[in-house]
Every structure is written in C-alpha cells, then in structure tokens.
Amino acid sequence: MSDALSISPPAADAEQAALDGAAALAQAAAKGWSGARRIERRQQIALGPGVEFAFATENIAVPTQWTLQHARHTLIVHLDGPMRRLETRIDGVGRLRATPAVGDLWLIPAGRHYLGRALGGEIAYAELTIDPAHFVACAPHLGEGANLAARMKHRDPFVHGIAARLAHLSQATDDLAAMLRESLGQSLCLHLLREHGVGADAAASQPPVPSLSLAQRRRIEDYIQAHLDERITLDALTRLTALSTHRLLIAFRDAFGVTPIQYVLGERLRRACLRLRAGDDDIATIAVECGFSSHSHLSAVFKKRYGITPKQYRQRG
C-alpha cells in the first residue's frame, strides 16, 4: 500500500506494549478469544460471476478470532499493519504460529474449516472468495477436477501485487476501473488455478488460444461506437461473442492488439479530438458525451496521452 494504514506503538512503548499483549493473550485464553471485532472499513465489490473481492481495515488491539467454512474458496492477503501474535489452523493442514509479513497469503479451499487468532494494531487485508463453479467456466478442459491447495503464510508476489491494486481500485466508480478490476480478477483466478491448484500439471495444459471471427469483431466495434457515452462492461462484450470473460480478454487482445480498456479509452479520445476540431461545443459537454465523467477527467487523460490539454488542442487547430 502506498499510504500506511497501520497504527504502531511508539518505540519507547514497545516493551510495555509487549507486556500488555502478553496479559491480553492470557486473558483471551481463559475467555476463548471472545473479544469483539472492530472492522473500521470494508469495501466489497464483485469481480465477475462467482468472484467477490473485499478490502478491509480492522482493529485487533484486543484478541480477535476469525473463523470461516463455506462452499467458496477464500484467499486472504495481509496488506499492512502490525500483528504481535497470529495463530492459524486449516483442517487437514495443521496449525501455524507466525506473525505475517506484508504480502503473506492464506488460501482456504472450499469446505475447509479455518480458524485464526490474532492480536496487534490496525491491519489492512484483502479477501477474495471464488465459487468453485467459476473455475469450471475458466478452464472447462479441467472439468470438475479444478480445485485449490491450502496455503498458510505463503509468499506470492504476483498475488500480492494484484490484491494491492484491487484494493486501490475498490472505490473507483468509472467503467474503465470496473473493467480493469474484472480483468485483474480473472488473471488472479487463473494464476491461483495454475500455481496453487491441485494437480497444477493438468492446469498447465491449456486449450487452443481463443480468437474472434470477423463478425464478432464487427459486433464489438459497432457496440463500442454506439455506447461510448455510456458505461461499457466486459459482461456486455462477452454477450456479443458467447465467450467467457477470460477467453474474451485473450481473444480481444489478439484481434485488436490492445485490451478492452485501452481500446475504449482510445476510441473516446479519438471522438473527443474529432469534436474539438469540428465545432465549438463546450469542452465539458464534449467530455460527458464522449464517456468521460467531467471536463477535468477528459483533460487529465488527454494531457497524459497527447501532452497538451483539450483547449490547447483546439487552439492549435
């Protein structure tokens, strides 16, 4: 995370904090870790059918217990904040007592029971839940055999990077951010299936690379041109091609040389350029009618792409 979310005790208080923590742990052992949880903030979003992502900050200054068991795979990534103690247990794997470093992950397969007991400060973490049926849609050649292996305090820089990026994007409301979140979610799911799947060798055997027919490509082009001033989603594009989201992303890049996000942004900028050259409409009006949220949004994207503002572009003819 670029901005620290943790609340760490001053160095001078570290020894006393350790003593206080030990006392609190002793009390918790007698009470069965029944301290009330204090979730400071939680932002939850859908990344596509069967995939949910949540970013949360939680105060664990009092002993806190986490437990879960449900029909979805669960990935937890520690993003920030201090823990003085952490004990985790996953059925069939065993128990681990070790404080996490930033980026450490826990992977709980569907149906497994997980128990965590923690004590520390204010922490930030990402949580991804995946319906096992989603893997069947992602990798139909694997059939019903697609499953994940359990992990505790595991290091995977790719997973950490995507989880942190999704956390930053969790509050964005524009359609390009939504498409980016869904793309990252698909990449993360495929990575988990390949690198942390049960029988990863089978996952490495991929079906032929998907492609778009000329008719499918034209349908996509026509749809995007007709809806540039509206919210465009990956789900809408998949309905035009009858491909799953992750196969559409592969086929789209193969056909157009860019991702759907890059293509839509490029077409919006191209239309804005035409409008700026062709008439005297107010730039704020052009921005909204080309799919940007405001004059300032268009100006920021325009300058990043072309090095000048829309006003300067118009003045130069």
mmCIF file of C-alpha atoms in Angstrom:
data_model
loop_
_atom_site.group_PDB
_atom_site.id
_atom_site.type_symbol
_atom_site.label_atom_id
_atom_site.label_comp_id
_atom_site.label_asym_id
_atom_site.label_seq_id
_atom_site.Cartn_x
_atom_site.Cartn_y
_atom_site.Cartn_z
ATOM 1 C CA MET A 1 0.000 0.000 0.000
ATOM 2 C CA SER A 2 1.303 3.472 -0.781
ATOM 3 C CA ASP A 3 -0.197 5.028 2.345
ATOM 4 C CA ALA A 4 0.434 3.298 5.652
ATOM 5 C CA LEU A 5 -2.753 2.116 7.304
ATOM 6 C CA SER A 6 -1.141 0.606 10.377
ATOM 7 C CA ILE A 7 -1.087 2.049 13.881
ATOM 8 C CA SER A 8 2.194 1.011 15.513
ATOM 9 C CA PRO A 9 3.156 1.791 19.132
ATOM 10 C CA PRO A 10 5.976 4.310 19.637
ATOM 11 C CA ALA A 11 9.391 2.693 20.076
ATOM 12 C CA ALA A 12 9.561 3.814 23.714
ATOM 13 C CA ASP A 13 6.324 1.972 24.418
ATOM 14 C CA ALA A 14 7.265 -1.239 22.637
ATOM 15 C CA GLU A 15 8.285 -3.127 25.791
ATOM 16 C CA GLN A 16 5.154 -2.110 27.668
ATOM 17 C CA ALA A 17 3.040 -2.996 24.616
ATOM 18 C CA ALA A 18 4.560 -6.464 24.598
ATOM 19 C CA LEU A 19 3.752 -6.886 28.281
ATOM 20 C CA ASP A 20 0.214 -5.639 27.739
ATOM 21 C CA GLY A 21 -0.137 -8.003 24.784
ATOM 22 C CA ALA A 22 1.008 -10.975 26.822
ATOM 23 C CA ALA A 23 -1.509 -10.114 29.531
ATOM 24 C CA ALA A 24 -4.272 -9.745 26.970
ATOM 25 C CA LEU A 25 -3.399 -13.089 25.427
ATOM 26 C CA ALA A 26 -3.525 -14.763 28.813
ATOM 27 C CA GLN A 27 -6.955 -13.277 29.453
ATOM 28 C CA ALA A 28 -8.100 -14.321 25.998
ATOM 29 C CA ALA A 29 -7.027 -17.908 26.560
ATOM 30 C CA ALA A 30 -9.323 -18.035 29.568
ATOM 31 C CA LYS A 31 -12.197 -16.409 27.665
ATOM 32 C CA GLY A 32 -11.833 -18.455 24.481
ATOM 33 C CA TRP A 33 -10.793 -15.468 22.316
ATOM 34 C CA SER A 34 -14.212 -13.895 22.551
ATOM 35 C CA GLY A 35 -13.153 -10.257 22.044
ATOM 36 C CA ALA A 36 -15.489 -8.185 19.832
ATOM 37 C CA ARG A 37 -14.147 -7.449 16.337
ATOM 38 C CA ARG A 38 -13.675 -3.836 15.262
ATOM 39 C CA ILE A 39 -13.825 -3.611 11.490
ATOM 40 C CA GLU A 40 -13.001 0.015 10.677
ATOM 41 C CA ARG A 41 -13.720 -0.087 6.950
ATOM 42 C CA ARG A 42 -14.792 -2.690 4.425
ATOM 43 C CA GLN A 43 -15.262 -2.212 0.696
ATOM 44 C CA GLN A 44 -16.715 -5.177 -1.184
ATOM 45 C CA ILE A 45 -17.081 -5.492 -4.960
ATOM 46 C CA ALA A 46 -17.917 -8.191 -7.489
ATOM 47 C CA LEU A 47 -15.177 -9.062 -9.975
ATOM 48 C CA GLY A 48 -17.438 -11.166 -12.149
ATOM 49 C CA PRO A 49 -19.786 -14.132 -11.791
ATOM 50 C CA GLY A 50 -18.811 -16.127 -8.726
ATOM 51 C CA VAL A 51 -15.871 -13.903 -7.710
ATOM 52 C CA GLU A 52 -16.040 -11.366 -4.853
ATOM 53 C CA PHE A 53 -13.267 -9.091 -3.572
ATOM 54 C CA ALA A 54 -13.165 -7.178 -0.296
ATOM 55 C CA PHE A 55 -10.654 -4.709 1.126
ATOM 56 C CA ALA A 56 -10.865 -4.118 4.865
ATOM 57 C CA THR A 57 -9.113 -2.462 7.767
ATOM 58 C CA GLU A 58 -9.635 -3.939 11.202
ATOM 59 C CA ASN A 59 -8.536 -3.072 14.712
ATOM 60 C CA ILE A 60 -7.177 -6.126 16.529
ATOM 61 C CA ALA A 61 -5.891 -4.325 19.639
ATOM 62 C CA VAL A 62 -7.981 -6.793 21.613
ATOM 63 C CA PRO A 63 -7.594 -10.541 20.981
ATOM 64 C CA THR A 64 -9.630 -11.381 17.900
ATOM 65 C CA GLN A 65 -10.803 -14.677 16.484
ATOM 66 C CA TRP A 66 -11.661 -15.327 12.843
ATOM 67 C CA THR A 67 -13.398 -18.466 11.668
ATOM 68 C CA LEU A 68 -14.867 -19.486 8.348
ATOM 69 C CA GLN A 69 -16.096 -22.519 6.490
ATOM 70 C CA HIS A 70 -18.246 -22.268 3.400
ATOM 71 C CA ALA A 71 -18.646 -23.561 -0.137
ATOM 72 C CA ARG A 72 -16.300 -20.990 -1.734
ATOM 73 C CA HIS A 73 -12.515 -20.844 -1.974
ATOM 74 C CA THR A 74 -11.129 -17.991 0.155
ATOM 75 C CA LEU A 75 -7.874 -16.093 -0.353
ATOM 76 C CA ILE A 76 -6.665 -13.701 2.366
ATOM 77 C CA VAL A 77 -3.681 -11.394 1.733
ATOM 78 C CA HIS A 78 -2.113 -9.329 4.526
ATOM 79 C CA LEU A 79 -1.504 -5.834 3.103
ATOM 80 C CA ASP A 80 -0.434 -3.724 6.069
ATOM 81 C CA GLY A 81 -0.371 -3.345 9.838
ATOM 82 C CA PRO A 82 1.303 -4.937 12.859
ATOM 83 C CA MET A 83 0.461 -8.247 14.488
ATOM 84 C CA ARG A 84 2.104 -9.256 17.744
ATOM 85 C CA ARG A 85 0.678 -12.727 17.510
ATOM 86 C CA LEU A 86 -1.129 -14.828 14.935
ATOM 87 C CA GLU A 87 -2.155 -18.461 15.136
ATOM 88 C CA THR A 88 -3.939 -20.048 12.183
ATOM 89 C CA ARG A 89 -5.314 -23.501 11.539
ATOM 90 C CA ILE A 90 -6.784 -25.138 8.426
ATOM 91 C CA ASP A 91 -8.361 -28.577 8.661
ATOM 92 C CA GLY A 92 -6.174 -31.191 7.052
ATOM 93 C CA VAL A 93 -3.097 -28.947 7.049
ATOM 94 C CA GLY A 94 -2.320 -28.253 10.687
ATOM 95 C CA ARG A 95 -1.567 -25.228 12.837
ATOM 96 C CA LEU A 96 0.900 -22.384 12.332
ATOM 97 C CA ARG A 97 2.073 -19.790 14.834
ATOM 98 C CA ALA A 98 3.879 -16.982 12.980
ATOM 99 C CA THR A 99 3.229 -13.281 12.534
ATOM 100 C CA PRO A 100 2.625 -12.264 8.910
ATOM 101 C CA ALA A 101 4.735 -10.033 6.706
ATOM 102 C CA VAL A 102 3.141 -7.730 4.143
ATOM 103 C CA GLY A 103 2.129 -9.850 1.166
ATOM 104 C CA ASP A 104 1.729 -13.160 3.019
ATOM 105 C CA LEU A 105 -1.350 -15.092 1.930
ATOM 106 C CA TRP A 106 -3.651 -17.742 3.338
ATOM 107 C CA LEU A 107 -5.640 -19.916 0.926
ATOM 108 C CA ILE A 108 -8.585 -21.870 2.319
ATOM 109 C CA PRO A 109 -10.151 -24.351 -0.145
ATOM 110 C CA ALA A 110 -13.922 -24.597 -0.319
ATOM 111 C CA GLY A 111 -15.393 -26.652 2.501
ATOM 112 C CA ARG A 112 -12.291 -26.488 4.726
ATOM 113 C CA HIS A 113 -12.581 -25.046 8.233
ATOM 114 C CA TYR A 114 -10.270 -22.117 9.036
ATOM 115 C CA LEU A 115 -9.527 -20.651 12.461
ATOM 116 C CA GLY A 116 -7.388 -17.589 13.125
ATOM 117 C CA ARG A 117 -6.483 -15.939 16.440
ATOM 118 C CA ALA A 118 -4.761 -12.562 16.295
ATOM 119 C CA LEU A 119 -3.554 -9.650 18.389
ATOM 120 C CA GLY A 120 -1.936 -6.443 17.170
ATOM 121 C CA GLY A 121 -2.861 -2.993 15.888
ATOM 122 C CA GLU A 122 -4.875 -1.753 12.934
ATOM 123 C CA ILE A 123 -4.355 -4.048 9.963
ATOM 124 C CA ALA A 124 -5.369 -3.974 6.315
ATOM 125 C CA TYR A 125 -6.099 -7.064 4.276
ATOM 126 C CA ALA A 126 -7.693 -8.244 1.042
ATOM 127 C CA GLU A 127 -10.126 -11.136 0.831
ATOM 128 C CA LEU A 128 -11.108 -12.916 -2.365
ATOM 129 C CA THR A 129 -13.837 -15.557 -2.497
ATOM 130 C CA ILE A 130 -14.350 -17.774 -5.532
ATOM 131 C CA ASP A 131 -17.227 -20.078 -6.377
ATOM 132 C CA PRO A 132 -15.637 -23.404 -7.468
ATOM 133 C CA ALA A 133 -18.003 -23.394 -10.442
ATOM 134 C CA HIS A 134 -16.132 -20.333 -11.702
ATOM 135 C CA PHE A 135 -13.057 -22.485 -12.305
ATOM 136 C CA VAL A 136 -15.123 -24.821 -14.439
ATOM 137 C CA ALA A 137 -16.066 -21.815 -16.602
ATOM 138 C CA CYS A 138 -12.440 -20.558 -16.671
ATOM 139 C CA ALA A 139 -10.912 -23.906 -17.560
ATOM 140 C CA PRO A 140 -13.598 -26.220 -18.974
ATOM 141 C CA HIS A 141 -10.910 -28.669 -20.143
ATOM 142 C CA LEU A 142 -10.257 -29.479 -16.472
ATOM 143 C CA GLY A 143 -13.898 -30.389 -15.824
ATOM 144 C CA GLU A 144 -14.988 -30.711 -12.209
ATOM 145 C CA GLY A 145 -11.461 -31.538 -11.070
ATOM 146 C CA ALA A 146 -10.293 -27.928 -10.707
ATOM 147 C CA ASN A 147 -9.500 -27.264 -7.054
ATOM 148 C CA LEU A 148 -7.056 -25.276 -4.898
ATOM 149 C CA ALA A 149 -4.456 -26.396 -2.376
ATOM 150 C CA ALA A 150 -4.414 -24.983 1.155
ATOM 151 C CA ARG A 151 -1.731 -22.401 1.974
ATOM 152 C CA MET A 152 -0.656 -20.699 5.216
ATOM 153 C CA LYS A 153 1.720 -17.712 5.340
ATOM 154 C CA HIS A 154 2.674 -18.276 1.715
ATOM 155 C CA ARG A 155 4.641 -15.797 -0.413
ATOM 156 C CA ASP A 156 3.431 -14.998 -3.937
ATOM 157 C CA PRO A 157 4.452 -11.528 -5.237
ATOM 158 C CA PHE A 158 2.015 -11.760 -8.158
ATOM 159 C CA VAL A 159 -0.955 -12.332 -5.856
ATOM 160 C CA HIS A 160 0.200 -9.571 -3.505
ATOM 161 C CA GLY A 161 0.566 -7.084 -6.381
ATOM 162 C CA ILE A 162 -2.894 -7.758 -7.796
ATOM 163 C CA ALA A 163 -4.528 -7.706 -4.354
ATOM 164 C CA ALA A 164 -2.935 -4.324 -3.583
ATOM 165 C CA ARG A 165 -4.005 -2.931 -6.972
ATOM 166 C CA LEU A 166 -7.575 -4.146 -6.479
ATOM 167 C CA ALA A 167 -7.614 -2.519 -3.042
ATOM 168 C CA HIS A 168 -6.679 0.815 -4.633
ATOM 169 C CA LEU A 169 -9.392 0.370 -7.279
ATOM 170 C CA SER A 170 -12.081 -0.782 -4.857
ATOM 171 C CA GLN A 171 -13.726 2.647 -4.545
ATOM 172 C CA ALA A 172 -13.445 3.773 -8.181
ATOM 173 C CA THR A 173 -16.819 4.032 -9.927
ATOM 174 C CA ASP A 174 -15.993 4.591 -13.627
ATOM 175 C CA ASP A 175 -16.476 1.828 -16.181
ATOM 176 C CA LEU A 176 -12.795 1.579 -17.112
ATOM 177 C CA ALA A 177 -11.915 0.891 -13.470
ATOM 178 C CA ALA A 178 -14.673 -1.735 -13.352
ATOM 179 C CA MET A 179 -13.275 -3.457 -16.460
ATOM 180 C CA LEU A 180 -9.766 -3.299 -15.023
ATOM 181 C CA ARG A 181 -10.964 -4.840 -11.748
ATOM 182 C CA GLU A 182 -12.670 -7.661 -13.599
ATOM 183 C CA SER A 183 -9.597 -8.258 -15.782
ATOM 184 C CA LEU A 184 -7.350 -8.384 -12.726
ATOM 185 C CA GLY A 185 -9.804 -10.726 -11.019
ATOM 186 C CA GLN A 186 -9.718 -13.105 -13.982
ATOM 187 C CA SER A 187 -5.907 -13.009 -14.054
ATOM 188 C CA LEU A 188 -5.767 -13.704 -10.334
ATOM 189 C CA CYS A 189 -8.153 -16.666 -10.575
ATOM 190 C CA LEU A 190 -6.205 -18.215 -13.443
ATOM 191 C CA HIS A 191 -2.942 -17.694 -11.577
ATOM 192 C CA LEU A 192 -4.347 -19.396 -8.477
ATOM 193 C CA LEU A 193 -5.594 -22.296 -10.553
ATOM 194 C CA ARG A 194 -2.250 -22.729 -12.317
ATOM 195 C CA GLU A 195 0.152 -22.081 -9.426
ATOM 196 C CA HIS A 196 -1.888 -23.218 -6.420
ATOM 197 C CA GLY A 197 -4.241 -25.743 -7.962
ATOM 198 C CA VAL A 198 -4.470 -29.376 -7.001
ATOM 199 C CA GLY A 199 -2.902 -31.093 -9.989
ATOM 200 C CA ALA A 200 -1.263 -27.952 -11.383
ATOM 201 C CA ASP A 201 0.254 -30.034 -14.197
ATOM 202 C CA ALA A 202 -3.229 -30.522 -15.611
ATOM 203 C CA ALA A 203 -3.864 -26.784 -15.405
ATOM 204 C CA ALA A 204 -0.719 -26.153 -17.429
ATOM 205 C CA SER A 205 -2.305 -27.940 -20.380
ATOM 206 C CA GLN A 206 -4.332 -25.171 -21.956
ATOM 207 C CA PRO A 207 -6.893 -25.418 -24.778
ATOM 208 C CA PRO A 208 -6.273 -23.597 -28.078
ATOM 209 C CA VAL A 209 -5.996 -19.806 -27.859
ATOM 210 C CA PRO A 210 -9.459 -18.263 -28.461
ATOM 211 C CA SER A 211 -9.971 -15.869 -31.352
ATOM 212 C CA LEU A 212 -12.656 -13.540 -32.669
ATOM 213 C CA SER A 213 -14.333 -14.086 -36.009
ATOM 214 C CA LEU A 214 -14.738 -11.136 -38.352
ATOM 215 C CA ALA A 215 -18.440 -10.965 -37.442
ATOM 216 C CA GLN A 216 -17.685 -10.967 -33.714
ATOM 217 C CA ARG A 217 -15.079 -8.243 -34.159
ATOM 218 C CA ARG A 218 -17.527 -6.065 -36.077
ATOM 219 C CA ARG A 219 -20.214 -6.556 -33.440
ATOM 220 C CA ILE A 220 -17.764 -5.415 -30.762
ATOM 221 C CA GLU A 221 -16.646 -2.382 -32.787
ATOM 222 C CA ASP A 222 -20.236 -1.353 -33.543
ATOM 223 C CA TYR A 223 -21.331 -1.802 -29.925
ATOM 224 C CA ILE A 224 -18.475 0.259 -28.516
ATOM 225 C CA GLN A 225 -19.028 3.070 -31.031
ATOM 226 C CA ALA A 226 -22.749 3.142 -30.210
ATOM 227 C CA HIS A 227 -22.160 3.243 -26.455
ATOM 228 C CA LEU A 228 -19.051 5.387 -25.997
ATOM 229 C CA ASP A 229 -21.056 7.911 -23.976
ATOM 230 C CA GLU A 230 -22.397 5.155 -21.695
ATOM 231 C CA ARG A 231 -20.986 2.651 -19.220
ATOM 232 C CA ILE A 232 -19.353 -0.238 -21.093
ATOM 233 C CA THR A 233 -18.733 -3.512 -19.263
ATOM 234 C CA LEU A 234 -16.872 -6.706 -20.038
ATOM 235 C CA ASP A 235 -20.095 -8.596 -19.401
ATOM 236 C CA ALA A 236 -21.750 -6.731 -22.279
ATOM 237 C CA LEU A 237 -18.865 -7.612 -24.594
ATOM 238 C CA THR A 238 -18.970 -11.282 -23.624
ATOM 239 C CA ARG A 239 -22.638 -11.436 -24.600
ATOM 240 C CA LEU A 240 -21.662 -10.288 -28.097
ATOM 241 C CA THR A 241 -19.179 -13.128 -28.539
ATOM 242 C CA ALA A 242 -20.507 -16.009 -26.397
ATOM 243 C CA LEU A 243 -17.026 -16.282 -24.839
ATOM 244 C CA SER A 244 -16.247 -16.352 -21.132
ATOM 245 C CA THR A 245 -14.653 -13.199 -19.735
ATOM 246 C CA HIS A 246 -11.106 -14.544 -19.528
ATOM 247 C CA ARG A 247 -11.275 -16.010 -23.058
ATOM 248 C CA LEU A 248 -12.673 -12.728 -24.389
ATOM 249 C CA LEU A 249 -9.718 -10.847 -22.883
ATOM 250 C CA ILE A 250 -7.292 -13.150 -24.693
ATOM 251 C CA ALA A 251 -9.200 -13.036 -27.993
ATOM 252 C CA PHE A 252 -9.718 -9.254 -27.815
ATOM 253 C CA ARG A 253 -6.020 -8.520 -27.429
ATOM 254 C CA ASP A 254 -5.196 -10.919 -30.238
ATOM 255 C CA ALA A 255 -7.738 -9.221 -32.542
ATOM 256 C CA PHE A 256 -7.187 -5.553 -31.660
ATOM 257 C CA GLY A 257 -3.654 -5.507 -30.261
ATOM 258 C CA VAL A 258 -4.817 -3.841 -27.015
ATOM 259 C CA THR A 259 -7.017 -4.649 -24.034
ATOM 260 C CA PRO A 260 -10.721 -3.674 -23.991
ATOM 261 C CA ILE A 261 -9.908 -0.868 -21.536
ATOM 262 C CA GLN A 262 -7.218 0.572 -23.814
ATOM 263 C CA TYR A 263 -9.461 0.244 -26.861
ATOM 264 C CA VAL A 264 -12.444 2.012 -25.278
ATOM 265 C CA LEU A 265 -10.249 4.810 -23.915
ATOM 266 C CA GLY A 266 -8.606 5.264 -27.298
ATOM 267 C CA GLU A 267 -11.962 5.490 -29.089
ATOM 268 C CA ARG A 268 -13.272 8.013 -26.562
ATOM 269 C CA LEU A 269 -10.199 10.180 -27.061
ATOM 270 C CA ARG A 270 -10.469 9.861 -30.845
ATOM 271 C CA ARG A 271 -14.102 11.010 -30.755
ATOM 272 C CA ALA A 272 -13.171 13.885 -28.441
ATOM 273 C CA CYS A 273 -10.486 15.009 -30.910
ATOM 274 C CA LEU A 274 -12.997 14.979 -33.763
ATOM 275 C CA ARG A 275 -15.490 17.014 -31.723
ATOM 276 C CA LEU A 276 -12.832 19.518 -30.664
ATOM 277 C CA ARG A 277 -11.792 20.084 -34.280
ATOM 278 C CA ALA A 278 -15.232 20.042 -35.824
ATOM 279 C CA GLY A 279 -17.213 22.522 -33.711
ATOM 280 C CA ASP A 280 -17.468 24.994 -30.887
ATOM 281 C CA ASP A 281 -19.216 22.808 -28.301
ATOM 282 C CA ASP A 282 -18.249 23.414 -24.704
ATOM 283 C CA ILE A 283 -15.405 21.076 -23.649
ATOM 284 C CA ALA A 284 -17.355 19.913 -20.608
ATOM 285 C CA THR A 285 -20.205 18.850 -22.914
ATOM 286 C CA ILE A 286 -17.799 17.045 -25.226
ATOM 287 C CA ALA A 287 -16.257 15.250 -22.253
ATOM 288 C CA VAL A 288 -19.573 13.857 -20.997
ATOM 289 C CA GLU A 289 -20.821 12.948 -24.485
ATOM 290 C CA CYS A 290 -17.592 11.038 -25.162
ATOM 291 C CA GLY A 291 -17.875 8.972 -21.987
ATOM 292 C CA PHE A 292 -15.687 10.946 -19.560
ATOM 293 C CA SER A 293 -17.049 11.878 -16.157
ATOM 294 C CA SER A 294 -16.137 15.575 -16.367
ATOM 295 C CA HIS A 295 -14.093 18.284 -18.089
ATOM 296 C CA SER A 296 -11.231 17.650 -15.656
ATOM 297 C CA HIS A 297 -11.341 13.899 -16.285
ATOM 298 C CA LEU A 298 -11.026 14.421 -20.044
ATOM 299 C CA SER A 299 -8.263 17.000 -19.569
ATOM 300 C CA ALA A 300 -6.207 14.696 -17.341
ATOM 301 C CA VAL A 301 -6.470 11.716 -19.706
ATOM 302 C CA PHE A 302 -5.987 13.899 -22.799
ATOM 303 C CA LYS A 303 -2.824 15.517 -21.463
ATOM 304 C CA LYS A 304 -1.405 12.187 -20.365
ATOM 305 C CA ARG A 305 -1.931 10.758 -23.865
ATOM 306 C CA TYR A 306 -1.079 13.778 -26.067
ATOM 307 C CA GLY A 307 0.952 16.095 -23.837
ATOM 308 C CA ILE A 308 -1.472 19.027 -24.205
ATOM 309 C CA THR A 309 -4.929 19.917 -22.867
ATOM 310 C CA PRO A 310 -8.131 19.729 -24.964
ATOM 311 C CA LYS A 311 -8.222 23.546 -25.011
ATOM 312 C CA GLN A 312 -4.678 23.738 -26.371
ATOM 313 C CA TYR A 313 -5.530 21.057 -28.942
ATOM 314 C CA ARG A 314 -8.496 23.085 -30.153
ATOM 315 C CA GLN A 315 -6.462 26.299 -30.305
ATOM 316 C CA ARG A 316 -3.819 24.643 -32.453
ATOM 317 C CA GLY A 317 -6.466 23.546 -34.930
#
